[in-house]
DNA sequence: CGCGGTCTTGACGACACTCAAGATGTGTGG
DNA sequence: CCACACATCTTGAGTGTCGTCAAGACCGCG
């Protein structure tokens, strides 16, 4: 496999230019990339946890099933994301993971993470940063669920997806594929599917969001951000390219907050 | 300072017996332990992020303020917890942190984390595990906020606190200090303070929870767990003592799920 | 063509919010 | 030691957002 074909290496390169040694180390950790079908379950809650995955193509989500038959979707994974970091300290899965689309994933076993810790400080720091960013996404979703109205929840979610897709460069205008059903959106936002439908209807009448099957257009993304009271600092900072490079990262981290301007106009 | 007086070392010892070298490394990272008053703010959202803290005595919480004047409490920190790991990849704070009690905290600067990555695989793995556990707590709170009734939310929160206090060994029966006001509980659970009061009244009549000022008694903790539909796997696994010891940790991690028995009675 | 999944729309109801007034407890200063 | 102010908590009444139930429309697929 060519070094540039690795989905892990591509993902890590978002944070920092890697040395060839680091690239080789990453590549050795990678096993059995494979195709998975839409709807297939990578693992379920309480399965033994022994590996991570990198999502190379397609969308996925993690979820928890509840006693009353409902479920909660915890996070949406896009191409390039690492899945399963959550369970590093656990022997069991805390959440299930399923594919939304057809896709491609790469597996690498839990225990080999220690090889990384042993051999590359740079990669260790990047892993920590990735975990840190995932936690930031989770925190923002928590606030969204706890404190906002149905309109704000949906607006916030759609705008977050819009920004994340912008960052991966897969997008230029307010027009993109959103392969989630309304029921999946409801499970993500702690709403009923019926109410998601109503909210979309309201957005359509206001010209905020137009949804057609699995496609979404945002005539005025900024208006949507205002409805959601969106604050994008939890998405901006962490993906700054070339964030770490050995010991100099320390200096950058402690004074990088001067003179910021985010990619999104206020 | 004696090695055993360090609050960081005590905390890390929960996971693994440390070598003297590791202990010295930790100790060098520790700076300026100090007293802080109840209600004081360690930092606010969007402050520059340049250090972590370990909470040695007292309780603390992290929070986000929202546009409409309300706020959301994200997590409750107990003695021994590390504060601020969330912002490792960020140059700004994503959430404020304030003290609930009078307490004692130890600071250590962000950049020195890289020293740990460089010098000790064991400590790196423990830090990852701690971050992983915090993410598990956050995830559970998210499910709690999204999908449960007010009764379940409050029951779940109280029972989680009960288990966490049990784990720190600060507790033997269902009788403990809970220094949060009803308004703080409301901000944690996404409810109004009024409704928290009503819910406590209901619990009192049912004999589930007796709350008196900042003190709580649980006549029947298991009954409370049933009301909350509490599943404790997110708390059990990660604090297993002597979880990592160098390379052998790898083996333990990949097969630790056979024949488990948690520390908490079923 | 008929079936099943997804979405839409309506009617009704419940859980939790807001507003408001009063009770209780606590700390401060006279 | 009392008086007062202030925070916290309690309880009631009225309202609204969102869930549930249900029927029907739309669409892709076999």
XYZ file of C-alpha atoms in Angstrom, chain A:
266
model
C 0.000 0.000 0.000
C 1.242 3.463 -0.852
C 1.837 5.718 2.121
C -0.685 8.245 0.875
C -3.422 5.664 0.531
C -3.654 5.071 4.261
C -6.771 6.600 5.737
C -5.081 6.994 9.097
C -2.148 8.879 7.648
C -4.439 11.196 5.756
C -6.327 11.919 8.937
C -3.253 12.579 11.053
C -1.833 14.823 8.371
C -4.673 17.224 9.135
C -2.910 18.032 12.378
C 0.736 17.926 11.488
C 3.182 17.021 8.793
C 4.439 13.568 9.710
C 7.931 12.209 9.451
C 8.404 9.110 7.335
C 9.121 7.110 10.478
C 5.804 8.164 11.951
C 4.049 7.245 8.747
C 5.583 3.802 8.758
C 4.614 3.351 12.370
C 1.034 4.241 11.602
C 0.954 1.961 8.634
C 2.139 -1.000 10.677
C -0.777 -0.510 13.032
C -3.275 -0.752 10.259
C -4.983 -4.028 9.493
C -7.640 -5.304 7.151
C -9.291 -2.325 5.513
C -12.645 -3.535 4.311
C -15.994 -2.598 2.825
C -19.071 -2.449 5.027
C -22.694 -2.128 3.936
C -25.119 0.585 4.918
C -26.948 -0.366 8.097
C -24.390 -2.947 9.183
C -23.358 -2.907 12.821
C -19.634 -2.689 13.591
C -20.241 -3.645 17.187
C -22.911 -3.470 19.875
C -22.993 -2.253 23.445
C -21.168 -4.601 25.815
C -19.298 -6.381 23.076
C -15.682 -6.941 24.046
C -13.602 -3.939 23.035
C -10.337 -4.825 21.379
C -9.832 -2.460 18.459
C -10.284 0.974 16.975
C -11.441 1.816 13.482
C -10.749 4.620 11.082
C -13.599 5.527 8.827
C -12.233 5.932 5.334
C -15.440 6.285 3.319
C -19.087 6.620 4.284
C -20.855 7.907 7.386
C -21.361 6.066 10.680
C -22.903 6.738 14.081
C -22.586 5.499 17.645
C -25.694 4.856 19.734
C -27.070 3.626 23.017
C -30.261 1.597 23.343
C -32.462 2.416 26.308
C -34.729 0.311 28.465
C -37.949 1.666 26.977
C -37.041 0.734 23.409
C -35.884 4.179 22.359
C -32.293 4.905 21.502
C -29.912 7.821 21.589
C -27.413 8.551 18.847
C -24.249 9.927 20.418
C -22.103 11.061 17.531
C -21.926 11.110 13.764
C -18.660 9.983 12.222
C -17.497 11.387 8.893
C -14.729 10.072 6.645
C -11.384 10.477 8.413
C -12.774 10.128 11.951
C -11.485 7.546 14.395
C -14.111 5.314 15.978
C -13.888 3.639 19.370
C -11.387 5.869 21.161
C -14.010 6.174 23.861
C -13.384 2.653 25.141
C -9.636 2.868 25.551
C -9.891 2.339 29.298
C -12.692 -0.197 29.064
C -12.896 -3.861 28.242
C -16.463 -3.581 26.930
C -18.066 -1.307 24.370
C -20.115 1.457 25.945
C -22.010 2.161 22.734
C -22.868 0.432 19.504
C -21.660 1.666 16.133
C -23.470 1.269 12.812
C -22.955 2.418 9.249
C -25.271 4.989 7.680
C -23.816 4.605 4.188
C -21.870 1.941 2.448
C -18.292 2.596 3.490
C -14.717 1.496 4.065
C -13.103 1.073 7.478
C -9.611 0.194 8.706
C -9.109 -1.764 11.915
C -6.242 -1.571 14.324
C -6.061 -3.417 17.616
C -6.214 -1.707 20.991
C -2.958 -2.961 22.313
C -0.909 -1.489 19.526
C -1.742 1.967 20.712
C 0.902 1.386 23.342
C 3.420 0.977 20.543
C 2.587 4.483 19.457
C 2.998 5.804 22.980
C 6.386 4.100 23.110
C 7.735 5.228 19.804
C 6.342 8.622 18.830
C 5.553 11.593 20.994
C 4.157 13.397 17.993
C 1.607 10.724 17.221
C 0.702 10.443 20.886
C -0.014 14.140 21.056
C -2.116 14.005 17.908
C -4.138 11.126 19.299
C -4.731 13.115 22.439
C -5.813 16.077 20.353
C -8.226 13.952 18.352
C -9.736 12.552 21.511
C -9.949 16.066 22.877
C -11.792 17.276 19.803
C -14.286 14.420 19.979
C -14.971 15.328 23.560
C -15.601 18.915 22.500
C -18.163 17.752 19.941
C -19.835 15.626 22.584
C -19.959 18.516 25.019
C -21.562 20.789 22.479
C -24.174 18.164 21.692
C -24.873 17.841 25.394
C -25.565 21.559 25.724
C -27.708 21.373 22.640
C -29.802 18.557 24.070
C -30.156 20.034 27.504
C -30.979 23.634 26.886
C -32.403 24.380 23.487
C -35.772 24.210 21.758
C -36.506 21.740 18.985
C -35.917 24.444 16.376
C -32.549 25.342 17.820
C -31.532 21.727 18.203
C -32.185 20.918 14.580
C -30.701 24.170 13.319
C -27.611 23.626 15.422
C -27.127 20.077 14.238
C -27.489 20.941 10.584
C -25.141 23.867 10.869
C -22.569 21.760 12.695
C -22.682 19.197 9.903
C -22.322 22.000 7.395
C -19.182 23.283 9.121
C -17.643 19.843 9.549
C -18.157 19.103 5.888
C -16.671 22.468 4.979
C -13.594 21.620 7.010
C -13.047 18.338 5.229
C -13.156 20.306 1.996
C -15.993 18.225 0.621
C -18.184 21.270 0.233
C -18.221 24.771 -1.105
C -21.747 26.169 -0.818
C -24.772 25.527 1.365
C -25.824 22.452 -0.491
C -24.932 18.939 0.634
C -26.006 15.370 1.170
C -27.283 14.511 4.644
C -27.963 10.764 4.574
C -29.821 10.625 7.916
C -33.495 9.753 8.049
C -35.775 11.925 10.146
C -35.987 9.098 12.646
C -32.200 9.071 12.977
C -32.208 12.843 13.386
C -34.819 12.468 16.100
C -32.688 9.889 17.893
C -29.735 12.241 17.674
C -31.556 15.279 18.995
C -33.713 13.699 21.667
C -36.912 14.498 19.756
C -39.689 12.468 18.199
C -39.586 11.791 14.479
C -42.927 13.528 14.126
C -41.596 16.700 15.645
C -38.528 16.653 13.428
C -40.858 16.586 10.463
C -42.827 19.547 11.798
C -39.645 21.489 12.412
C -38.435 20.894 8.879
C -41.785 22.124 7.608
C -41.374 25.312 9.612
C -37.832 25.798 8.307
C -39.034 25.318 4.767
C -41.683 28.025 5.181
C -39.095 30.374 6.670
C -36.649 29.616 3.882
C -34.017 28.490 6.378
C -33.505 24.889 5.311
C -34.785 22.997 2.308
C -34.682 19.228 2.722
C -35.353 16.868 -0.142
C -34.888 13.190 0.662
C -31.263 12.962 1.711
C -30.257 16.329 0.370
C -30.162 19.682 2.169
C -29.786 23.245 0.906
C -29.115 26.243 3.106
C -30.129 29.425 1.286
C -28.619 31.520 4.065
C -26.258 29.557 6.334
C -25.616 32.549 8.592
C -29.313 32.965 9.312
C -29.386 29.330 10.379
C -26.391 29.885 12.644
C -28.210 32.775 14.308
C -31.302 30.682 14.981
C -29.070 28.022 16.543
C -27.061 30.566 18.548
C -24.083 28.784 17.099
C -20.664 29.417 18.574
C -18.035 27.770 16.428
C -15.017 27.941 18.706
C -15.331 24.257 19.545
C -14.756 23.381 15.893
C -12.188 25.950 14.839
C -9.252 25.580 17.072
C -8.525 21.938 17.074
C -7.982 21.267 13.409
C -5.487 24.011 12.817
C -2.957 22.292 10.556
C 0.604 21.620 11.718
C -0.434 21.983 15.284
C 2.216 19.763 16.764
C 5.792 19.335 15.815
C 7.733 17.844 18.651
C 8.709 20.115 21.481
C 7.819 23.330 19.710
C 4.189 22.385 20.003
C 4.399 23.428 23.618
C 5.157 27.007 22.723
C 2.480 27.183 20.124
C -0.130 25.764 22.461
C 0.474 28.260 25.210
C 0.225 31.390 23.079
C -1.702 30.441 19.973
C -4.770 32.355 21.067
C -3.558 35.771 19.993
C -4.898 37.220 16.792
C -7.317 34.465 15.831
C -9.722 34.837 13.014
C -12.003 31.903 12.321
C -12.937 30.807 8.822
C -16.567 31.657 9.447
C -17.597 35.314 9.213
C -19.395 36.657 12.173
